[in-house]
Short mmCIF file of C-alpha atoms (C1' of nucleotides) in Angstrom, two decimals:
data_model
loop_
_atom_site.label_atom_id
_atom_site.label_comp_id
_atom_site.label_asym_id
_atom_site.label_seq_id
_atom_site.Cartn_x
_atom_site.Cartn_y
_atom_site.Cartn_z
CA MET A 17 48.07 36.55 -33.62
CA ARG A 18 50.93 37.93 -35.71
CA GLU A 19 52.05 34.39 -36.13
CA ARG A 20 48.59 33.32 -37.14
CA LYS A 21 48.52 35.80 -39.99
CA LYS A 22 51.86 34.67 -41.23
CA GLN A 23 50.77 31.08 -41.37
CA ALA A 24 47.60 32.16 -43.16
CA THR A 25 49.65 33.96 -45.80
CA ARG A 26 51.84 30.91 -46.18
CA GLU A 27 48.85 28.70 -46.66
CA ALA A 28 47.28 31.11 -49.11
CA LEU A 29 50.46 31.16 -51.16
CA ARG A 30 50.75 27.34 -51.14
CA THR A 31 47.20 26.67 -52.22
CA ALA A 32 47.20 29.44 -54.81
CA ALA A 33 50.42 28.08 -56.27
CA LEU A 34 49.12 24.55 -56.44
CA ARG A 35 45.80 25.56 -57.93
CA LEU A 36 47.34 27.70 -60.65
CA ALA A 37 49.92 25.07 -61.47
CA LEU A 38 47.23 22.43 -61.83
CA GLU A 39 45.08 24.70 -63.94
CA ARG A 40 47.65 26.05 -66.39
CA GLY A 41 50.48 23.63 -66.06
CA PRO A 42 53.52 24.41 -63.89
CA ASP A 43 55.47 26.13 -66.61
CA ASN A 44 52.75 28.68 -67.32
CA VAL A 45 52.66 30.08 -63.79
CA ARG A 46 54.76 33.10 -62.98
CA VAL A 47 55.61 33.93 -59.39
CA ASP A 48 53.76 37.23 -59.89
CA ASP A 49 50.58 35.26 -60.64
CA ILE A 50 50.85 33.31 -57.44
CA ALA A 51 51.47 36.42 -55.42
CA GLU A 52 48.50 38.20 -57.00
CA ALA A 53 46.25 35.19 -56.46
CA ALA A 54 47.23 35.18 -52.81
CA GLY A 55 46.67 38.93 -52.52
CA VAL A 56 50.23 39.77 -51.72
CA SER A 57 53.15 41.56 -53.41
CA PRO A 58 55.59 39.58 -55.52
CA ARG A 59 58.40 40.57 -53.22
CA THR A 60 56.54 39.10 -50.27
CA TYR A 61 56.34 35.75 -52.00
CA ASN A 62 60.11 35.46 -51.69
CA ASN A 63 59.89 36.26 -48.03
CA TYR A 64 58.05 32.97 -47.59
CA PHE A 65 59.46 30.78 -50.33
CA SER A 66 62.88 31.08 -51.90
CA SER A 67 61.97 29.53 -55.23
CA ARG A 68 59.02 29.35 -57.52
CA GLU A 69 58.69 25.60 -57.08
CA GLN A 70 58.80 25.56 -53.29
CA ALA A 71 55.28 26.86 -52.84
CA ILE A 72 53.79 24.30 -55.20
CA VAL A 73 55.61 21.39 -53.58
CA ALA A 74 54.93 22.73 -50.07
CA ALA A 75 51.21 22.47 -50.77
CA VAL A 76 51.68 18.72 -50.84
CA THR A 77 54.41 18.26 -48.27
CA ALA A 78 53.24 20.70 -45.58
CA ASP A 79 54.02 19.69 -41.98
CA ARG A 80 55.81 16.52 -42.99
CA ALA A 81 58.42 17.33 -40.38
CA ALA A 82 56.07 17.69 -37.46
CA HIS A 83 54.20 14.57 -38.47
CA LEU A 84 57.38 12.52 -38.60
CA ALA A 85 58.61 13.71 -35.21
CA ALA A 86 55.23 12.94 -33.65
CA THR A 87 55.14 9.46 -35.16
CA VAL A 88 58.61 8.55 -33.88
CA ALA A 89 57.80 9.85 -30.46
CA ALA A 90 54.53 7.97 -30.37
CA ARG A 91 56.05 4.52 -30.81
CA PRO A 92 56.18 2.54 -27.58
CA ALA A 93 59.59 2.57 -26.02
CA ASP A 94 60.13 -1.17 -26.43
CA VAL A 95 60.30 -1.20 -30.21
CA GLY A 96 63.76 -0.77 -31.63
CA LEU A 97 64.91 2.62 -32.84
CA SER A 98 65.33 1.34 -36.35
CA ASP A 99 61.78 0.07 -36.51
CA ALA A 100 60.39 3.27 -35.11
CA VAL A 101 62.28 5.44 -37.55
CA ILE A 102 61.69 3.30 -40.60
CA ASP A 103 57.96 2.94 -39.99
CA ALA A 104 57.67 6.67 -39.45
CA VAL A 105 59.46 7.53 -42.68
CA VAL A 106 57.58 4.99 -44.70
CA GLY A 107 54.39 6.32 -43.24
CA LEU A 108 55.18 9.73 -44.73
CA TYR A 109 54.97 8.29 -48.21
CA THR A 110 52.03 5.93 -47.87
CA SER A 111 49.18 8.42 -48.05
CA SER A 112 47.05 8.25 -51.15
CA ASP A 113 44.99 11.36 -50.78
CA ASP A 114 42.70 11.89 -53.69
CA HIS A 115 43.35 15.49 -54.53
CA ARG A 116 47.04 14.99 -53.85
CA ARG A 117 47.05 12.24 -56.46
CA ASP A 118 47.07 14.51 -59.48
CA ALA A 119 49.31 17.02 -57.75
CA LEU A 120 51.92 14.31 -57.31
CA LEU A 121 51.53 13.30 -60.89
CA MET A 122 52.24 16.84 -61.94
CA ILE A 123 55.28 17.04 -59.67
CA THR A 124 56.74 13.81 -60.93
CA SER A 125 56.27 15.00 -64.50
CA ASN A 126 58.28 18.17 -64.15
CA PRO A 127 62.05 18.17 -63.66
CA ALA A 128 62.21 21.29 -61.53
CA LEU A 129 59.36 20.18 -59.30
CA ARG A 130 60.86 16.72 -59.00
CA ALA A 131 64.13 18.19 -57.76
CA CYS A 132 62.35 20.39 -55.28
CA TYR A 133 60.25 17.48 -54.07
CA VAL A 134 63.34 15.42 -53.37
CA ASP A 135 64.97 18.35 -51.59
CA VAL A 136 62.10 18.70 -49.15
CA VAL A 137 63.26 15.49 -47.52
CA THR A 138 65.97 17.59 -45.88
CA THR A 139 63.38 19.32 -43.73
CA ILE A 140 62.73 16.15 -41.75
CA GLU A 141 66.31 15.85 -40.60
CA ASP A 142 66.46 18.32 -37.73
CA PRO A 143 63.16 17.31 -36.19
CA LEU A 144 64.13 13.68 -36.58
CA ALA A 145 67.39 14.35 -34.77
CA ASP A 146 65.50 15.91 -31.92
CA ALA A 147 63.11 12.97 -31.79
CA ILE A 148 65.98 10.49 -31.71
CA ALA A 149 67.77 12.45 -29.03
CA GLU A 150 64.66 12.54 -26.89
CA ARG A 151 63.96 8.86 -27.31
CA HIS A 152 67.55 7.89 -26.53
CA PRO A 153 69.20 10.44 -24.31
CA GLU A 154 72.32 8.31 -24.16
CA ILE A 155 73.01 9.01 -27.83
CA ASP A 156 75.17 12.10 -28.20
CA LEU A 157 73.87 14.92 -30.34
CA LEU A 158 76.40 14.61 -33.13
CA THR A 159 75.44 10.99 -33.65
CA ALA A 160 71.75 11.86 -33.60
CA HIS A 161 72.32 14.45 -36.31
CA VAL A 162 74.43 12.09 -38.37
CA LEU A 163 71.85 9.33 -38.20
CA SER A 164 69.06 11.71 -39.18
CA ALA A 165 71.05 13.00 -42.08
CA CYS A 166 71.65 9.44 -43.19
CA VAL A 167 67.95 8.63 -43.01
CA GLY A 168 67.27 11.68 -45.12
CA ALA A 169 70.00 10.71 -47.59
CA ALA A 170 68.64 7.19 -47.90
CA ALA A 171 65.13 8.52 -48.43
CA LYS A 172 66.43 10.79 -51.17
CA VAL A 173 68.10 7.87 -52.93
CA ALA A 174 64.82 5.91 -52.72
CA LEU A 175 62.82 8.83 -54.07
CA ARG A 176 65.15 9.37 -56.99
CA GLN A 177 65.07 5.70 -57.75
CA TRP A 178 61.30 5.67 -57.70
CA LEU A 179 61.07 8.79 -59.81
CA ARG A 180 63.27 7.15 -62.40
CA SER A 181 61.05 4.12 -62.49
CA VAL A 182 57.83 6.11 -63.02
CA SER A 183 59.10 8.80 -65.36
CA GLY A 184 62.24 7.47 -67.03
CA PRO A 185 61.30 4.43 -69.12
CA ALA A 186 64.77 3.81 -70.39
CA THR A 187 67.09 2.47 -67.68
CA PRO A 188 70.57 3.25 -68.89
CA SER A 189 72.14 2.78 -65.48
CA GLY A 190 72.92 -0.70 -64.29
CA LEU A 191 70.77 -0.15 -61.25
CA VAL A 192 68.22 -2.87 -60.68
CA VAL A 193 64.78 -1.32 -60.87
CA PRO A 194 62.49 -3.29 -58.67
CA SER A 195 59.68 -1.06 -59.87
CA GLY A 196 57.99 -1.71 -56.55
CA SER A 197 55.77 0.72 -54.77
CA LEU A 198 57.38 3.78 -53.20
CA PRO A 199 56.98 2.48 -49.60
CA ASP A 200 58.71 -0.73 -50.62
CA ILE A 201 61.64 1.12 -52.17
CA ILE A 202 61.94 3.42 -49.14
CA ARG A 203 62.00 0.44 -46.82
CA ALA A 204 64.66 -1.21 -48.93
CA ALA A 205 66.76 1.92 -48.97
CA LEU A 206 66.55 2.32 -45.21
CA THR A 207 67.43 -1.29 -44.49
CA PRO A 208 71.19 -0.85 -44.77
CA LEU A 209 70.95 1.69 -41.97
CA VAL A 210 69.39 -0.72 -39.48
CA PRO A 211 72.74 -1.83 -38.01
CA ALA A 212 73.83 1.77 -37.52
CA LEU A 213 70.57 2.80 -35.84
CA ASP A 214 70.40 -0.18 -33.53
CA ALA A 215 74.08 0.00 -32.64
CA ALA A 216 73.67 3.61 -31.66
CA ALA A 217 70.59 2.75 -29.62
CA GLY A 218 72.68 0.26 -27.70
CA SER A 219 70.49 -2.77 -28.52
CA MET B 9 91.45 16.99 -78.05
CA ARG B 10 88.01 18.56 -77.86
CA GLU B 11 87.85 17.22 -74.30
CA ARG B 12 91.26 18.73 -73.59
CA LYS B 13 90.14 22.17 -74.57
CA LYS B 14 87.05 21.90 -72.43
CA GLN B 15 89.07 20.95 -69.39
CA ALA B 16 91.42 23.82 -70.14
CA THR B 17 88.53 26.28 -70.17
CA ARG B 18 87.24 24.84 -66.96
CA GLU B 19 90.59 25.23 -65.33
CA ALA B 20 90.92 28.77 -66.66
CA LEU B 21 87.55 29.71 -65.21
CA ARG B 22 88.36 28.13 -61.86
CA THR B 23 91.70 29.82 -61.40
CA ALA B 24 90.45 33.13 -62.72
CA ALA B 25 87.53 33.03 -60.31
CA LEU B 26 89.70 32.19 -57.35
CA ARG B 27 92.29 34.82 -58.18
CA LEU B 28 89.75 37.59 -58.60
CA ALA B 29 87.91 36.59 -55.46
CA LEU B 30 91.13 36.66 -53.44
CA GLU B 31 92.16 39.99 -54.89
CA ARG B 32 88.91 41.94 -54.57
CA GLY B 33 86.95 39.92 -52.08
CA PRO B 34 84.28 37.45 -53.18
CA ASP B 35 81.44 40.00 -53.19
CA ASN B 36 83.16 42.29 -55.59
CA VAL B 37 83.52 39.82 -58.37
CA ARG B 38 80.83 39.62 -61.06
CA VAL B 39 80.46 36.58 -63.19
CA ASP B 40 81.20 38.79 -66.19
CA ASP B 41 84.59 39.58 -64.68
CA ILE B 42 85.44 35.93 -64.34
CA ALA B 43 84.38 35.18 -67.86
CA GLU B 44 86.38 38.06 -69.22
CA ALA B 45 89.45 37.09 -67.23
CA ALA B 46 89.17 33.59 -68.67
CA GLY B 47 88.73 34.93 -72.19
CA VAL B 48 85.27 33.57 -72.60
CA SER B 49 81.75 34.87 -72.96
CA PRO B 50 79.59 35.29 -69.85
CA ARG B 51 77.07 32.85 -71.25
CA THR B 52 79.75 30.23 -71.58
CA TYR B 53 80.56 30.55 -67.91
CA ASN B 54 77.18 29.10 -67.14
CA ASN B 55 77.82 26.21 -69.49
CA TYR B 56 80.52 25.14 -67.08
CA PHE B 57 79.33 26.30 -63.70
CA SER B 58 75.74 26.82 -62.68
CA SER B 59 76.41 29.41 -60.02
CA ARG B 60 78.84 32.18 -59.36
CA GLU B 61 80.26 30.46 -56.32
CA GLN B 62 80.87 27.05 -57.91
CA ALA B 63 83.91 28.18 -59.88
CA ILE B 64 85.58 29.68 -56.86
CA VAL B 65 84.98 26.63 -54.70
CA ALA B 66 85.89 24.28 -57.54
CA ALA B 67 89.35 25.81 -57.67
CA VAL B 68 89.92 24.29 -54.23
CA THR B 69 87.94 21.09 -54.50
CA ALA B 70 88.84 19.99 -58.03
CA ASP B 71 89.05 16.26 -58.60
CA ARG B 72 88.04 15.36 -55.07
CA ALA B 73 85.82 12.66 -56.49
CA ALA B 74 88.47 10.94 -58.53
CA HIS B 75 90.94 11.11 -55.68
CA LEU B 76 88.48 9.53 -53.29
CA ALA B 77 87.59 6.70 -55.61
CA ALA B 78 91.25 5.97 -56.21
CA THR B 79 92.05 5.96 -52.50
CA VAL B 80 89.28 3.53 -51.66
CA ALA B 81 90.30 1.25 -54.51
CA ALA B 82 93.94 1.37 -53.45
CA ARG B 83 93.37 -0.02 -49.97
CA PRO B 84 94.39 -3.66 -49.62
CA ALA B 85 91.41 -5.98 -49.75
CA ASP B 86 91.91 -7.23 -46.21
CA VAL B 87 91.06 -3.97 -44.45
CA GLY B 88 87.43 -3.54 -43.65
CA LEU B 89 85.19 -1.49 -45.86
CA SER B 90 84.53 1.00 -43.08
CA ASP B 91 88.21 1.62 -42.52
CA ALA B 92 88.86 2.03 -46.20
CA VAL B 93 86.03 4.51 -46.66
CA ILE B 94 86.64 6.52 -43.54
CA ASP B 95 90.37 6.84 -44.14
CA ALA B 96 89.70 7.93 -47.73
CA VAL B 97 87.20 10.60 -46.74
CA VAL B 98 89.33 11.89 -43.92
CA GLY B 99 92.22 12.05 -46.35
CA LEU B 100 90.26 14.47 -48.50
CA TYR B 101 90.25 17.01 -45.70
CA THR B 102 93.73 16.61 -44.34
CA SER B 103 95.67 18.57 -46.90
CA SER B 104 97.16 21.82 -45.79
CA ASP B 105 98.33 23.29 -49.02
CA ASP B 106 99.79 26.71 -48.57
CA HIS B 107 98.02 28.64 -51.28
CA ARG B 108 94.79 26.83 -50.47
CA ARG B 109 95.10 28.05 -46.90
CA ASP B 110 93.89 31.57 -47.54
CA ALA B 111 91.41 30.37 -50.14
CA LEU B 112 89.79 28.20 -47.51
CA LEU B 113 89.78 31.11 -45.08
CA MET B 114 87.92 33.19 -47.62
CA ILE B 115 85.43 30.42 -48.26
CA THR B 116 84.73 29.89 -44.59
CA SER B 117 84.22 33.59 -44.13
CA ASN B 118 81.49 33.93 -46.73
CA PRO B 119 78.00 32.44 -46.27
CA ALA B 120 77.36 31.74 -49.92
CA LEU B 121 80.75 30.15 -50.42
CA ARG B 122 80.37 28.11 -47.26
CA ALA B 123 77.09 26.67 -48.50
CA CYS B 124 78.59 25.87 -51.86
CA TYR B 125 81.61 24.27 -50.26
CA VAL B 126 79.40 21.97 -48.21
CA ASP B 127 77.37 21.07 -51.26
CA VAL B 128 80.43 19.87 -53.17
CA VAL B 129 80.51 16.86 -50.86
CA THR B 130 77.67 15.49 -52.95
CA THR B 131 80.03 15.00 -55.87
CA ILE B 132 81.87 12.23 -54.10
CA GLU B 133 78.78 10.08 -53.73
CA ASP B 134 78.41 8.51 -57.15
CA PRO B 135 82.12 7.67 -57.57
CA LEU B 136 82.15 6.32 -54.01
CA ALA B 137 79.19 4.10 -54.81
CA ASP B 138 81.07 2.74 -57.81
CA ALA B 139 84.16 2.14 -55.70
CA ILE B 140 82.16 0.29 -53.05
CA ALA B 141 80.40 -1.81 -55.66
CA GLU B 142 83.69 -2.75 -57.23
CA ARG B 143 85.31 -3.63 -53.95
CA HIS B 144 82.35 -5.70 -52.80
CA PRO B 145 80.47 -7.12 -55.77
CA GLU B 146 78.14 -8.94 -53.41
CA ILE B 147 76.64 -5.63 -52.24
CA ASP B 148 73.68 -4.75 -54.40
CA LEU B 149 73.75 -1.42 -56.15
CA LEU B 150 70.93 0.21 -54.20
CA THR B 151 72.76 -0.49 -50.96
CA ALA B 152 75.99 0.88 -52.39
CA HIS B 153 74.28 4.08 -53.35
CA VAL B 154 72.57 4.38 -49.98
CA LEU B 155 75.80 3.88 -48.13
CA SER B 156 77.59 6.42 -50.24
CA ALA B 157 74.82 8.94 -49.74
CA CYS B 158 75.08 8.35 -46.00
CA VAL B 159 78.80 8.91 -46.03
CA GLY B 160 78.21 12.16 -47.88
CA ALA B 161 75.52 13.16 -45.46
CA ALA B 162 77.72 12.46 -42.45
CA ALA B 163 80.56 14.45 -44.02
CA LYS B 164 78.20 17.36 -44.55
CA VAL B 165 77.14 17.32 -40.89
CA ALA B 166 80.79 17.28 -39.89
CA LEU B 167 81.61 20.14 -42.20
CA ARG B 168 78.77 22.29 -40.96
CA GLN B 169 79.74 21.53 -37.39
CA TRP B 170 83.31 22.54 -38.08
CA LEU B 171 82.27 25.67 -39.92
CA ARG B 172 80.21 26.71 -36.95
CA SER B 173 83.15 26.25 -34.62
CA VAL B 174 85.47 28.34 -36.70
CA SER B 175 83.14 31.12 -37.82
CA GLY B 176 80.30 31.22 -35.33
CA PRO B 177 81.71 32.14 -31.93
CA ALA B 178 78.36 32.01 -30.12
CA THR B 179 77.05 28.48 -29.75
CA PRO B 180 73.32 28.84 -29.28
CA SER B 181 72.60 25.23 -30.11
CA GLY B 182 73.03 22.60 -27.44
CA LEU B 183 75.44 20.73 -29.64
CA VAL B 184 78.71 19.91 -27.99
CA VAL B 185 81.43 21.66 -29.87
CA PRO B 186 84.57 19.60 -29.55
CA SER B 187 86.38 22.31 -31.50
CA GLY B 188 88.69 19.60 -32.72
CA SER B 189 90.47 19.62 -36.02
CA LEU B 190 88.36 18.98 -39.11
CA PRO B 191 89.68 15.44 -39.67
CA ASP B 192 88.79 14.56 -36.10
CA ILE B 193 85.25 15.82 -36.51
CA ILE B 194 84.84 13.99 -39.81
CA ARG B 195 86.05 10.79 -38.21
CA ALA B 196 83.64 11.24 -35.34
CA ALA B 197 80.75 11.89 -37.69
CA LEU B 198 81.52 8.81 -39.75
CA THR B 199 81.87 6.50 -36.77
CA PRO B 200 78.13 5.85 -36.36
CA LEU B 201 78.16 4.47 -39.86
CA VAL B 202 80.74 1.77 -39.16
CA PRO B 203 78.14 -0.86 -38.24
CA ALA B 204 76.19 -0.22 -41.40
CA LEU B 205 79.27 -0.38 -43.63
CA ASP B 206 80.69 -3.52 -42.09
CA ALA B 207 77.34 -5.25 -42.01
CA ALA B 208 76.88 -4.58 -45.71
CA ALA B 209 80.37 -5.87 -46.39
CA GLY B 210 79.44 -9.09 -44.68
CA SER B 211 82.16 -8.93 -42.05
"C1'" DG C 5 93.07 21.63 -98.79
"C1'" DC C 6 87.62 20.87 -98.92
"C1'" DG C 7 83.26 20.08 -97.50
"C1'" DC C 8 80.25 18.37 -94.03
"C1'" DA C 9 78.38 16.83 -89.62
"C1'" DA C 10 78.72 17.32 -84.72
"C1'" DA C 11 79.70 20.09 -80.96
"C1'" DA C 12 80.90 24.20 -78.49
"C1'" DT C 13 80.38 29.26 -78.05
"C1'" DT C 14 77.77 33.32 -78.13
"C1'" DG C 15 73.93 36.97 -77.83
"C1'" DC C 16 69.57 37.82 -76.50
"C1'" DG C 17 65.52 37.75 -73.86
"C1'" DT C 18 63.03 36.40 -69.76
"C1'" DG C 19 61.95 35.33 -65.14
"C1'" DC C 20 63.79 35.08 -60.80
"C1'" DA C 21 66.04 35.66 -56.02
"C1'" DC C 22 67.38 38.87 -52.86
"C1'" DG C 23 69.67 43.19 -50.47
"C1'" DC C 24 68.18 47.51 -49.05
"C1'" DA C 25 65.51 51.16 -47.33
"C1'" DA C 26 60.95 53.32 -47.12
"C1'" DA C 27 56.15 52.58 -45.80
"C1'" DA C 28 52.43 50.14 -43.67
"C1'" DA C 29 50.65 47.22 -40.05
"C1'" DT C 30 50.77 45.50 -35.51
"C1'" DA C 31 51.74 45.06 -30.59
"C1'" DT C 32 52.89 47.55 -25.98
"C1'" DG C 33 52.97 51.09 -22.28
"C1'" DC C 34 50.57 54.95 -20.49
"C1'" DG D 15 42.86 56.92 -27.36
"C1'" DC D 16 47.63 57.93 -28.25
"C1'" DA D 17 52.45 57.78 -28.89
"C1'" DT D 18 56.03 54.53 -29.75
"C1'" DA D 19 58.79 50.34 -30.65
"C1'" DT D 20 58.80 46.21 -33.45
"C1'" DT D 21 57.65 43.53 -37.25
"C1'" DT D 22 55.96 42.81 -41.87
"C1'" DT D 23 55.15 44.27 -46.34
"C1'" DT D 24 56.44 46.61 -50.40
"C1'" DG D 25 59.05 48.86 -54.42
"C1'" DC D 26 63.17 49.23 -56.61
"C1'" DG D 27 67.52 47.96 -58.43
"C1'" DT D 28 70.92 44.53 -59.49
"C1'" DG D 29 73.04 40.35 -60.76
"C1'" DC D 30 72.19 35.94 -62.15
"C1'" DA D 31 70.76 31.34 -64.35
"C1'" DC D 32 69.16 29.40 -68.31
"C1'" DG D 33 66.24 28.28 -72.76
"C1'" DC D 34 66.70 29.14 -77.47
"C1'" DA D 35 68.48 29.83 -81.93
"C1'" DA D 36 72.23 31.63 -84.67
"C1'" DT D 37 77.17 31.36 -85.32
"C1'" DT D 38 81.66 29.71 -84.89
"C1'" DT D 39 84.80 26.03 -84.05
"C1'" DT D 40 86.37 21.28 -84.30
"C1'" DG D 41 86.94 16.55 -86.15
"C1'" DC D 42 86.89 13.51 -90.10
"C1'" DG D 43 86.70 11.34 -94.55
"C1'" DC D 44 88.36 12.19 -99.04
#
DNA sequence: GCGCAAAATTGCGTGCACGCAAAAATATGC
DNA sequence: GCATATTTTTGCGTGCACGCAATTTTGCGC
């Protein structure tokens, strides 16, 4: 029950943060405002989120980690590890919720929020490592963690690439901008990892 | 010449930060102290480093990126990409400079400095991507960036693992702690990436 | 040397993250 | 119900990162 209340506070902070940010614009929301809207002291806010942006982004990315782990575990055992992992990660970025639509637009329009959004990818790594280890007990734990970190790193590259293509019109870098949909870019970024994943899985 | 002066200031800040941190202990050094010791305003400090820890860590990790790129480029073309990359990264962590010895000890003893030290790995990624792209022009740029990010991610896992083994006596996690030397751990962490690197290089 | 444009430094103000210790809320045994 | 141990919240103080605009420094053509 203690745990219940904590999750409720978390949720309250997330939704309050997102609502205020959408109403006033992300730069016109102080952390004190969020705390007050959630009925909690400003200091408590930082017991739950360690930056002003985290709460806003968390409203959109909540329980990504659990979802990913479940998806990987749910794949039948006869599909390759690489397919299971790639499909699961792509699945995380294929939702087109309606009320998340404008939230994502706001996030992609704000540098600080963008950075935070990319950073959240990190949270999938540990659960993913566990999922890999459970699916393939023959893989040692260090390798599982390395592979998960690589998946996260590749996803980050894809996200940054996509963010550039939607927000940065000028393309000074020599990087080819396929300008495809986010799932396509993610899939492309994860493809170089297929040999590593399948080799570790022994197939 | 303008550039020269900037690098001089950077260097002054780095060395001042490291000296003060070694003298008084890292927690007893304010950013104002570093700035003053370097003969510069506190505000200017943050034009060069965006956190208090960065300057201290940078004193030990300066020009890692350039060194790595050069090492990769220097390998004869007939050694595989994976060997070239792995040897180069391992080389970054095989120096046992004398005056860096105690600096590293201080860094590994302080949580904030540890985190910053791990984060510096990120700085090798872009130069590494360039080096890979130059060595293998047939690899497209997205893949080069993904591979570099993966190398960085694996190195981070290795570093964290090693830091745990030197600073955290209790091993609550189920992770096998080989307790080997840092180069050994790095090599082990990069090994799962060999298939991906060699596949991308076409060999 | 002289003046001018570009770039770097500086001071100031603001909001923020977090350590610490007191206070409030919650669970546990009797 | 009551006392007590544990956890969570809160207030306060401190140091810090950074936007902004003014000021100083640097580079360059003459």
